[in-house]
PDB file of N, CA, C and O in Angstrom:
ATOM      1  N   MET A   1     105.583  82.259 117.905  1.00 72.00           N
ATOM      2  CA  MET A   1     106.157  81.202 117.112  1.00 72.00           C
ATOM      3  C   MET A   1     107.611  81.499 116.760  1.00 72.00           C
ATOM      4  O   MET A   1     108.366  80.590 116.541  1.00 72.00           O
ATOM      5  N   TYR A   2     107.992  82.748 116.716  1.00 79.00           N
ATOM      6  CA  TYR A   2     109.350  83.100 116.310  1.00 79.00           C
ATOM      7  C   TYR A   2     110.298  83.306 117.488  1.00 79.00           C
ATOM      8  O   TYR A   2     111.441  83.682 117.297  1.00 79.00           O
ATOM      9  N   SER A   3     109.841  83.036 118.688  1.00 79.00           N
ATOM     10  CA  SER A   3     110.693  83.168 119.865  1.00 79.00           C
ATOM     11  C   SER A   3     111.715  82.034 119.910  1.00 79.00           C
ATOM     12  O   SER A   3     111.474  80.936 119.392  1.00 79.00           O
ATOM     13  N   ASP A   4     112.855  82.281 120.566  1.00 79.00           N
ATOM     14  CA  ASP A   4     113.855  81.232 120.767  1.00 79.00           C
ATOM     15  C   ASP A   4     113.507  80.345 121.956  1.00 79.00           C
ATOM     16  O   ASP A   4     114.157  79.334 122.184  1.00 79.00           O
ATOM     17  N   ASP A   5     112.495  80.714 122.705  1.00 85.00           N
ATOM     18  CA  ASP A   5     112.066  79.943 123.874  1.00 85.00           C
ATOM     19  C   ASP A   5     111.374  78.660 123.403  1.00 85.00           C
ATOM     20  O   ASP A   5     110.358  78.711 122.713  1.00 85.00           O
ATOM     21  N   PRO A   6     111.910  77.478 123.752  1.00 84.00           N
ATOM     22  CA  PRO A   6     111.312  76.215 123.314  1.00 84.00           C
ATOM     23  C   PRO A   6     109.856  76.048 123.774  1.00 84.00           C
ATOM     24  O   PRO A   6     109.065  75.383 123.111  1.00 84.00           O
ATOM     25  N   ALA A   7     109.503  76.676 124.882  1.00 91.00           N
ATOM     26  CA  ALA A   7     108.129  76.575 125.374  1.00 91.00           C
ATOM     27  C   ALA A   7     107.147  77.214 124.401  1.00 91.00           C
ATOM     28  O   ALA A   7     105.994  76.777 124.297  1.00 91.00           O
ATOM     29  N   VAL A   8     107.601  78.236 123.678  1.00 89.00           N
ATOM     30  CA  VAL A   8     106.734  78.908 122.714  1.00 89.00           C
ATOM     31  C   VAL A   8     106.395  77.967 121.565  1.00 89.00           C
ATOM     32  O   VAL A   8     105.239  77.871 121.145  1.00 89.00           O
ATOM     33  N   LEU A   9     107.402  77.259 121.053  1.00 86.00           N
ATOM     34  CA  LEU A   9     107.142  76.291 119.979  1.00 86.00           C
ATOM     35  C   LEU A   9     106.187  75.200 120.452  1.00 86.00           C
ATOM     36  O   LEU A   9     105.276  74.803 119.732  1.00 86.00           O
ATOM     37  N   LYS A  10     106.391  74.734 121.665  1.00 91.00           N
ATOM     38  CA  LYS A  10     105.516  73.693 122.214  1.00 91.00           C
ATOM     39  C   LYS A  10     104.082  74.214 122.312  1.00 91.00           C
ATOM     40  O   LYS A  10     103.130  73.530 121.917  1.00 91.00           O
ATOM     41  N   HIS A  11     103.925  75.411 122.836  1.00 92.00           N
ATOM     42  CA  HIS A  11     102.591  76.009 122.965  1.00 92.00           C
ATOM     43  C   HIS A  11     101.940  76.175 121.591  1.00 92.00           C
ATOM     44  O   HIS A  11     100.766  75.849 121.402  1.00 92.00           O
ATOM     45  N   TYR A  12     102.707  76.678 120.606  1.00 88.00           N
ATOM     46  CA  TYR A  12     102.136  76.883 119.278  1.00 88.00           C
ATOM     47  C   TYR A  12     101.777  75.546 118.631  1.00 88.00           C
ATOM     48  O   TYR A  12     100.767  75.426 117.944  1.00 88.00           O
ATOM     49  N   ALA A  13     102.596  74.529 118.871  1.00 91.00           N
ATOM     50  CA  ALA A  13     102.296  73.194 118.340  1.00 91.00           C
ATOM     51  C   ALA A  13     100.983  72.676 118.931  1.00 91.00           C
ATOM     52  O   ALA A  13     100.135  72.134 118.213  1.00 91.00           O
ATOM     53  N   GLU A  14     100.793  72.848 120.221  1.00 93.00           N
ATOM     54  CA  GLU A  14      99.544  72.429 120.861  1.00 93.00           C
ATOM     55  C   GLU A  14      98.364  73.218 120.306  1.00 93.00           C
ATOM     56  O   GLU A  14      97.310  72.663 120.011  1.00 93.00           O
ATOM     57  N   TYR A  15      98.552  74.508 120.130  1.00 92.00           N
ATOM     58  CA  TYR A  15      97.495  75.375 119.612  1.00 92.00           C
ATOM     59  C   TYR A  15      97.113  74.989 118.181  1.00 92.00           C
ATOM     60  O   TYR A  15      95.941  74.912 117.831  1.00 92.00           O
ATOM     61  N   SER A  16      98.126  74.735 117.342  1.00 91.00           N
ATOM     62  CA  SER A  16      97.872  74.463 115.927  1.00 91.00           C
ATOM     63  C   SER A  16      97.482  73.019 115.645  1.00 91.00           C
ATOM     64  O   SER A  16      96.904  72.726 114.607  1.00 91.00           O
ATOM     65  N   GLY A  17      97.847  72.126 116.562  1.00 94.00           N
ATOM     66  CA  GLY A  17      97.569  70.714 116.339  1.00 94.00           C
ATOM     67  C   GLY A  17      98.625  70.013 115.499  1.00 94.00           C
ATOM     68  O   GLY A  17      98.449  68.867 115.101  1.00 94.00           O
ATOM     69  N   PHE A  18      99.722  70.716 115.223  1.00 93.00           N
ATOM     70  CA  PHE A  18     100.810  70.128 114.458  1.00 93.00           C
ATOM     71  C   PHE A  18     101.942  69.728 115.384  1.00 93.00           C
ATOM     72  O   PHE A  18     102.140  70.350 116.432  1.00 93.00           O
ATOM     73  N   PRO A  19     102.733  68.722 115.003  1.00 93.00           N
ATOM     74  CA  PRO A  19     103.901  68.352 115.816  1.00 93.00           C
ATOM     75  C   PRO A  19     104.903  69.509 115.877  1.00 93.00           C
ATOM     76  O   PRO A  19     104.997  70.306 114.939  1.00 93.00           O
ATOM     77  N   GLU A  20     105.664  69.565 116.966  1.00 90.00           N
ATOM     78  CA  GLU A  20     106.652  70.645 117.125  1.00 90.00           C
ATOM     79  C   GLU A  20     107.634  70.702 115.968  1.00 90.00           C
ATOM     80  O   GLU A  20     107.990  71.792 115.511  1.00 90.00           O
ATOM     81  N   LYS A  21     108.072  69.551 115.450  1.00 91.00           N
ATOM     82  CA  LYS A  21     109.052  69.572 114.351  1.00 91.00           C
ATOM     83  C   LYS A  21     108.448  70.213 113.095  1.00 91.00           C
ATOM     84  O   LYS A  21     109.153  70.883 112.344  1.00 91.00           O
ATOM     85  N   VAL A  22     107.144  70.053 112.881  1.00 92.00           N
ATOM     86  CA  VAL A  22     106.491  70.687 111.738  1.00 92.00           C
ATOM     87  C   VAL A  22     106.402  72.196 111.966  1.00 92.00           C
ATOM     88  O   VAL A  22     106.684  72.986 111.066  1.00 92.00           O
ATOM     89  N   VAL A  23     106.019  72.584 113.177  1.00 88.00           N
ATOM     90  CA  VAL A  23     105.920  74.012 113.506  1.00 88.00           C
ATOM     91  C   VAL A  23     107.281  74.683 113.323  1.00 88.00           C
ATOM     92  O   VAL A  23     107.372  75.769 112.759  1.00 88.00           O
ATOM     93  N   LYS A  24     108.342  74.025 113.762  1.00 87.00           N
ATOM     94  CA  LYS A  24     109.687  74.590 113.621  1.00 87.00           C
ATOM     95  C   LYS A  24     110.060  74.719 112.145  1.00 87.00           C
ATOM     96  O   LYS A  24     110.609  75.738 111.729  1.00 87.00           O
ATOM     97  N   ARG A  25     109.733  73.722 111.329  1.00 88.00           N
ATOM     98  CA  ARG A  25     110.047  73.803 109.896  1.00 88.00           C
ATOM     99  C   ARG A  25     109.285  74.940 109.233  1.00 88.00           C
ATOM    100  O   ARG A  25     109.825  75.659 108.405  1.00 88.00           O
ATOM    101  N   VAL A  26     108.022  75.088 109.597  1.00 85.00           N
ATOM    102  CA  VAL A  26     107.224  76.181 109.033  1.00 85.00           C
ATOM    103  C   VAL A  26     107.825  77.514 109.446  1.00 85.00           C
ATOM    104  O   VAL A  26     107.984  78.421 108.632  1.00 85.00           O
ATOM    105  N   ARG A  27     108.175  77.625 110.723  1.00 84.00           N
ATOM    106  CA  ARG A  27     108.776  78.872 111.214  1.00 84.00           C
ATOM    107  C   ARG A  27     110.061  79.182 110.459  1.00 84.00           C
ATOM    108  O   ARG A  27     110.312  80.324 110.083  1.00 84.00           O
ATOM    109  N   ASP A  28     110.874  78.175 110.185  1.00 85.00           N
ATOM    110  CA  ASP A  28     112.126  78.390 109.473  1.00 85.00           C
ATOM    111  C   ASP A  28     111.896  78.688 107.991  1.00 85.00           C
ATOM    112  O   ASP A  28     112.689  79.361 107.350  1.00 85.00           O
ATOM    113  N   PHE A  29     110.798  78.160 107.437  1.00 84.00           N
ATOM    114  CA  PHE A  29     110.493  78.332 106.024  1.00 84.00           C
ATOM    115  C   PHE A  29     109.873  79.702 105.727  1.00 84.00           C
ATOM    116  O   PHE A  29     110.072  80.254 104.659  1.00 84.00           O
ATOM    117  N   ILE A  30     109.127  80.253 106.684  1.00 83.00           N
ATOM    118  CA  ILE A  30     108.432  81.527 106.483  1.00 83.00           C
ATOM    119  C   ILE A  30     109.084  82.591 107.366  1.00 83.00           C
ATOM    120  O   ILE A  30     108.888  82.599 108.575  1.00 83.00           O
ATOM    121  N   PRO A  31     109.870  83.486 106.794  1.00 81.00           N
ATOM    122  CA  PRO A  31     110.528  84.527 107.593  1.00 81.00           C
ATOM    123  C   PRO A  31     109.522  85.407 108.338  1.00 81.00           C
ATOM    124  O   PRO A  31     108.439  85.706 107.829  1.00 81.00           O
ATOM    125  N   LYS A  32     109.877  85.792 109.527  1.00 81.00           N
ATOM    126  CA  LYS A  32     108.986  86.592 110.377  1.00 81.00           C
ATOM    127  C   LYS A  32     108.552  87.889 109.695  1.00 81.00           C
ATOM    128  O   LYS A  32     107.388  88.282 109.787  1.00 81.00           O
ATOM    129  N   ASP A  33     109.471  88.550 108.989  1.00 78.00           N
ATOM    130  CA  ASP A  33     109.108  89.841 108.386  1.00 78.00           C
ATOM    131  C   ASP A  33     108.051  89.713 107.291  1.00 78.00           C
ATOM    132  O   ASP A  33     107.393  90.684 106.939  1.00 78.00           O
ATOM    133  N   THR A  34     107.853  88.510 106.754  1.00 75.00           N
ATOM    134  CA  THR A  34     106.799  88.336 105.755  1.00 75.00           C
ATOM    135  C   THR A  34     105.430  88.145 106.397  1.00 75.00           C
ATOM    136  O   THR A  34     104.424  88.103 105.694  1.00 75.00           O
ATOM    137  N   MET A  35     105.388  88.040 107.701  1.00 76.00           N
ATOM    138  CA  MET A  35     104.136  87.830 108.423  1.00 76.00           C
ATOM    139  C   MET A  35     103.504  89.144 108.896  1.00 76.00           C
ATOM    140  O   MET A  35     102.453  89.134 109.507  1.00 76.00           O
ATOM    141  N   ALA A  36     104.153  90.260 108.605  1.00 73.00           N
ATOM    142  CA  ALA A  36     103.626  91.558 109.029  1.00 73.00           C
ATOM    143  C   ALA A  36     102.283  91.811 108.349  1.00 73.00           C
ATOM    144  O   ALA A  36     102.204  91.810 107.119  1.00 73.00           O
ATOM    145  N   PRO A  37     101.225  92.022 109.112  1.00 70.00           N
ATOM    146  CA  PRO A  37      99.907  92.195 108.503  1.00 70.00           C
ATOM    147  C   PRO A  37      99.725  93.511 107.748  1.00 70.00           C
ATOM    148  O   PRO A  37      98.798  93.643 106.965  1.00 70.00           O
ATOM    149  N   ASP A  38     100.616  94.453 107.958  1.00 70.00           N
ATOM    150  CA  ASP A  38     100.472  95.747 107.297  1.00 70.00           C
ATOM    151  C   ASP A  38     101.349  95.876 106.051  1.00 70.00           C
ATOM    152  O   ASP A  38     101.507  96.952 105.508  1.00 70.00           O
ATOM    153  N   ARG A  39     101.895  94.741 105.589  1.00 71.00           N
ATOM    154  CA  ARG A  39     102.783  94.778 104.432  1.00 71.00           C
ATOM    155  C   ARG A  39     102.530  93.543 103.574  1.00 71.00           C
ATOM    156  O   ARG A  39     102.424  92.438 104.086  1.00 71.00           O
ATOM    157  N   ILE A  40     102.425  93.730 102.274  1.00 75.00           N
ATOM    158  CA  ILE A  40     102.223  92.620 101.359  1.00 75.00           C
ATOM    159  C   ILE A  40     103.545  92.348 100.653  1.00 75.00           C
ATOM    160  O   ILE A  40     104.123  93.238 100.041  1.00 75.00           O
ATOM    161  N   VAL A  41     104.022  91.103 100.755  1.00 77.00           N
ATOM    162  CA  VAL A  41     105.298  90.717 100.173  1.00 77.00           C
ATOM    163  C   VAL A  41     105.043  89.634  99.125  1.00 77.00           C
ATOM    164  O   VAL A  41     104.278  88.708  99.362  1.00 77.00           O
ATOM    165  N   GLY A  42     105.664  89.748  97.967  1.00 85.00           N
ATOM    166  CA  GLY A  42     105.557  88.720  96.941  1.00 85.00           C
ATOM    167  C   GLY A  42     104.254  88.731  96.167  1.00 85.00           C
ATOM    168  O   GLY A  42     103.745  87.689  95.772  1.00 85.00           O
ATOM    169  N   MET A  43     103.716  89.907  95.923  1.00 86.00           N
ATOM    170  CA  MET A  43     102.420  90.020  95.244  1.00 86.00           C
ATOM    171  C   MET A  43     102.431  89.341  93.877  1.00 86.00           C
ATOM    172  O   MET A  43     101.455  88.691  93.498  1.00 86.00           O
ATOM    173  N   ASP A  44     103.523  89.438  93.128  1.00 89.00           N
ATOM    174  CA  ASP A  44     103.574  88.793  91.809  1.00 89.00           C
ATOM    175  C   ASP A  44     103.377  87.285  91.927  1.00 89.00           C
ATOM    176  O   ASP A  44     102.623  86.683  91.153  1.00 89.00           O
ATOM    177  N   GLN A  45     104.038  86.680  92.900  1.00 92.00           N
ATOM    178  CA  GLN A  45     103.912  85.234  93.095  1.00 92.00           C
ATOM    179  C   GLN A  45     102.516  84.881  93.603  1.00 92.00           C
ATOM    180  O   GLN A  45     101.934  83.888  93.190  1.00 92.00           O
ATOM    181  N   ILE A  46     101.971  85.703  94.487  1.00 91.00           N
ATOM    182  CA  ILE A  46     100.622  85.474  95.010  1.00 91.00           C
ATOM    183  C   ILE A  46      99.604  85.488  93.864  1.00 91.00           C
ATOM    184  O   ILE A  46      98.742  84.613  93.764  1.00 91.00           O
ATOM    185  N   ILE A  47      99.725  86.471  92.977  1.00 92.00           N
ATOM    186  CA  ILE A  47      98.795  86.590  91.845  1.00 92.00           C
ATOM    187  C   ILE A  47      98.966  85.405  90.895  1.00 92.00           C
ATOM    188  O   ILE A  47      97.978  84.823  90.427  1.00 92.00           O
ATOM    189  N   ALA A  48     100.203  85.026  90.618  1.00 93.00           N
ATOM    190  CA  ALA A  48     100.444  83.894  89.724  1.00 93.00           C
ATOM    191  C   ALA A  48      99.844  82.616  90.299  1.00 93.00           C
ATOM    192  O   ALA A  48      99.186  81.844  89.589  1.00 93.00           O
ATOM    193  N   ASP A  49     100.039  82.383  91.589  1.00 95.00           N
ATOM    194  CA  ASP A  49      99.471  81.197  92.241  1.00 95.00           C
ATOM    195  C   ASP A  49      97.954  81.228  92.215  1.00 95.00           C
ATOM    196  O   ASP A  49      97.308  80.221  91.924  1.00 95.00           O
ATOM    197  N   ALA A  50      97.372  82.371  92.519  1.00 94.00           N
ATOM    198  CA  ALA A  50      95.910  82.505  92.541  1.00 94.00           C
ATOM    199  C   ALA A  50      95.318  82.259  91.162  1.00 94.00           C
ATOM    200  O   ALA A  50      94.279  81.599  91.027  1.00 94.00           O
ATOM    201  N   SER A  51      95.978  82.732  90.135  1.00 94.00           N
ATOM    202  CA  SER A  51      95.503  82.537  88.769  1.00 94.00           C
ATOM    203  C   SER A  51      95.635  81.075  88.358  1.00 94.00           C
ATOM    204  O   SER A  51      94.693  80.479  87.817  1.00 94.00           O
ATOM    205  N   ARG A  52      96.778  80.489  88.635  1.00 95.00           N
ATOM    206  CA  ARG A  52      97.026  79.091  88.271  1.00 95.00           C
ATOM    207  C   ARG A  52      96.049  78.149  88.979  1.00 95.00           C
ATOM    208  O   ARG A  52      95.580  77.178  88.408  1.00 95.00           O
ATOM    209  N   GLN A  53      95.720  78.464  90.229  1.00 95.00           N
ATOM    210  CA  GLN A  53      94.831  77.607  91.012  1.00 95.00           C
ATOM    211  C   GLN A  53      93.365  78.003  90.855  1.00 95.00           C
ATOM    212  O   GLN A  53      92.507  77.493  91.557  1.00 95.00           O
ATOM    213  N   LYS A  54      93.101  78.936  89.940  1.00 95.00           N
ATOM    214  CA  LYS A  54      91.737  79.343  89.576  1.00 95.00           C
ATOM    215  C   LYS A  54      90.974  80.052  90.703  1.00 95.00           C
ATOM    216  O   LYS A  54      89.758  80.009  90.750  1.00 95.00           O
ATOM    217  N   PHE A  55      91.711  80.712  91.612  1.00 95.00           N
ATOM    218  CA  PHE A  55      91.054  81.547  92.621  1.00 95.00           C
ATOM    219  C   PHE A  55      90.645  82.884  92.015  1.00 95.00           C
ATOM    220  O   PHE A  55      89.760  83.546  92.509  1.00 95.00           O
ATOM    221  N   ILE A  56      91.346  83.280  90.954  1.00 94.00           N
ATOM    222  CA  ILE A  56      90.983  84.460  90.177  1.00 94.00           C
ATOM    223  C   ILE A  56      90.964  84.050  88.706  1.00 94.00           C
ATOM    224  O   ILE A  56      91.636  83.096  88.309  1.00 94.00           O
ATOM    225  N   LEU A  57      90.174  84.737  87.889  1.00 94.00           N
ATOM    226  CA  LEU A  57      90.023  84.348  86.488  1.00 94.00           C
ATOM    227  C   LEU A  57      91.256  84.630  85.650  1.00 94.00           C
ATOM    228  O   LEU A  57      91.554  83.908  84.704  1.00 94.00           O
ATOM    229  N   ALA A  58      91.956  85.726  85.988  1.00 93.00           N
ATOM    230  CA  ALA A  58      93.140  86.129  85.229  1.00 93.00           C
ATOM    231  C   ALA A  58      94.047  86.933  86.152  1.00 93.00           C
ATOM    232  O   ALA A  58      93.585  87.478  87.162  1.00 93.00           O
ATOM    233  N   PRO A  59      95.329  87.010  85.817  1.00 93.00           N
ATOM    234  CA  PRO A  59      96.222  87.834  86.638  1.00 93.00           C
ATOM    235  C   PRO A  59      95.709  89.268  86.706  1.00 93.00           C
ATOM    236  O   PRO A  59      95.103  89.778  85.777  1.00 93.00           O
ATOM    237  N   LEU A  60      95.946  89.900  87.849  1.00 91.00           N
ATOM    238  CA  LEU A  60      95.519  91.286  88.042  1.00 91.00           C
ATOM    239  C   LEU A  60      96.436  92.237  87.281  1.00 91.00           C
ATOM    240  O   LEU A  60      97.627  91.984  87.139  1.00 91.00           O
ATOM    241  N   THR A  61      95.871  93.327  86.830  1.00 92.00           N
ATOM    242  CA  THR A  61      96.673  94.370  86.192  1.00 92.00           C
ATOM    243  C   THR A  61      97.407  95.160  87.275  1.00 92.00           C
ATOM    244  O   THR A  61      97.061  95.083  88.467  1.00 92.00           O
ATOM    245  N   THR A  62      98.368  95.935  86.869  1.00 90.00           N
ATOM    246  CA  THR A  62      99.098  96.786  87.816  1.00 90.00           C
ATOM    247  C   THR A  62      98.135  97.720  88.536  1.00 90.00           C
ATOM    248  O   THR A  62      98.237  97.918  89.746  1.00 90.00           O
ATOM    249  N   GLU A  63      97.177  98.264  87.798  1.00 93.00           N
ATOM    250  CA  GLU A  63      96.194  99.178  88.397  1.00 93.00           C
ATOM    251  C   GLU A  63      95.335  98.455  89.438  1.00 93.00           C
ATOM    252  O   GLU A  63      95.038  99.004  90.497  1.00 93.00           O
ATOM    253  N   GLN A  64      94.938  97.229  89.153  1.00 91.00           N
ATOM    254  CA  GLN A  64      94.133  96.467  90.107  1.00 91.00           C
ATOM    255  C   GLN A  64      94.923  96.165  91.375  1.00 91.00           C
ATOM    256  O   GLN A  64      94.385  96.247  92.477  1.00 91.00           O
ATOM    257  N   VAL A  65      96.195  95.832  91.219  1.00 88.00           N
ATOM    258  CA  VAL A  65      97.047  95.565  92.382  1.00 88.00           C
ATOM    259  C   VAL A  65      97.190  96.826  93.223  1.00 88.00           C
ATOM    260  O   VAL A  65      97.057  96.798  94.454  1.00 88.00           O
ATOM    261  N   GLU A  66      97.453  97.957  92.571  1.00 86.00           N
ATOM    262  CA  GLU A  66      97.595  99.220  93.299  1.00 86.00           C
ATOM    263  C   GLU A  66      96.319  99.559  94.058  1.00 86.00           C
ATOM    264  O   GLU A  66      96.362  99.988  95.210  1.00 86.00           O
ATOM    265  N   GLU A  67      95.179  99.365  93.432  1.00 89.00           N
ATOM    266  CA  GLU A  67      93.893  99.642  94.088  1.00 89.00           C
ATOM    267  C   GLU A  67      93.684  98.706  95.278  1.00 89.00           C
ATOM    268  O   GLU A  67      93.223  99.122  96.331  1.00 89.00           O
ATOM    269  N   PHE A  68      94.035  97.447  95.101  1.00 83.00           N
ATOM    270  CA  PHE A  68      93.903  96.498  96.200  1.00 83.00           C
ATOM    271  C   PHE A  68      94.783  96.896  97.382  1.00 83.00           C
ATOM    272  O   PHE A  68      94.337  96.914  98.524  1.00 83.00           O
ATOM    273  N   VAL A  69      96.031  97.224  97.096  1.00 78.00           N
ATOM    274  CA  VAL A  69      96.971  97.610  98.169  1.00 78.00           C
ATOM    275  C   VAL A  69      96.444  98.844  98.888  1.00 78.00           C
ATOM    276  O   VAL A  69      96.465  98.914 100.114  1.00 78.00           O
ATOM    277  N   LYS A  70      95.953  99.829  98.136  1.00 81.00           N
ATOM    278  CA  LYS A  70      95.387 101.040  98.756  1.00 81.00           C
ATOM    279  C   LYS A  70      94.203 100.699  99.647  1.00 81.00           C
ATOM    280  O   LYS A  70      94.032 101.270 100.713  1.00 81.00           O
ATOM    281  N   SER A  71      93.393  99.757  99.192  1.00 83.00           N
ATOM    282  CA  SER A  71      92.190  99.404  99.971  1.00 83.00           C
ATOM    283  C   SER A  71      92.531  98.694 101.268  1.00 83.00           C
ATOM    284  O   SER A  71      91.721  98.643 102.192  1.00 83.00           O
ATOM    285  N   GLN A  72      93.740  98.132 101.363  1.00 74.00           N
ATOM    286  CA  GLN A  72      94.150  97.402 102.560  1.00 74.00           C
ATOM    287  C   GLN A  72      94.844  98.307 103.578  1.00 74.00           C
ATOM    288  O   GLN A  72      95.078  97.902 104.704  1.00 74.00           O
ATOM    289  N   ALA A  73      95.182  99.518 103.166  1.00 70.00           N
ATOM    290  CA  ALA A  73      95.878 100.445 104.068  1.00 70.00           C
ATOM    291  C   ALA A  73      94.944 100.887 105.186  1.00 70.00           C
ATOM    292  O   ALA A  73      93.763 101.099 104.971  1.00 70.00           O
ATOM    293  N   PRO A  74      95.499 101.015 106.401  1.00 70.00           N
ATOM    294  CA  PRO A  74      94.664 101.512 107.495  1.00 70.00           C
ATOM    295  C   PRO A  74      94.194 102.946 107.222  1.00 70.00           C
ATOM    296  O   PRO A  74      94.909 103.715 106.565  1.00 70.00           O
ATOM    297  N   PRO A  75      93.020 103.305 107.684  1.00 70.00           N
ATOM    298  CA  PRO A  75      92.524 104.670 107.448  1.00 70.00           C
ATOM    299  C   PRO A  75      93.423 105.693 108.144  1.00 70.00           C
ATOM    300  O   PRO A  75      93.963 105.447 109.207  1.00 70.00           O
ATOM    301  N   LYS A  76      93.582 106.840 107.507  1.00 71.00           N
ATOM    302  CA  LYS A  76      94.376 107.907 108.101  1.00 71.00           C
ATOM    303  C   LYS A  76      93.535 108.641 109.137  1.00 71.00           C
ATOM    304  O   LYS A  76      92.356 108.893 108.908  1.00 71.00           O
ATOM    305  N   PRO A  77      94.174 108.982 110.257  1.00 67.00           N
ATOM    306  CA  PRO A  77      93.424 109.678 111.338  1.00 67.00           C
ATOM    307  C   PRO A  77      92.965 111.068 110.937  1.00 67.00           C
ATOM    308  O   PRO A  77      93.363 111.706 110.087  1.00 67.00           O
TER     309      PRO A  77
END
């Protein structure tokens, strides 16, 4: 999705079912580095949104966030 090749946007649009102009806007709105699966970015905003939308009962404490982040780390060899 982040390639400069127009064929990639077309393929992703077909895959997602969204028009190419929507896929391009999403790509421009969400920076590639925030999509890294091994890194959590914006945890404060994520927690605030989750609390406001009632996905969690209350904002997480610092200790809960640290425990969550540790639990998401890949196991050490």
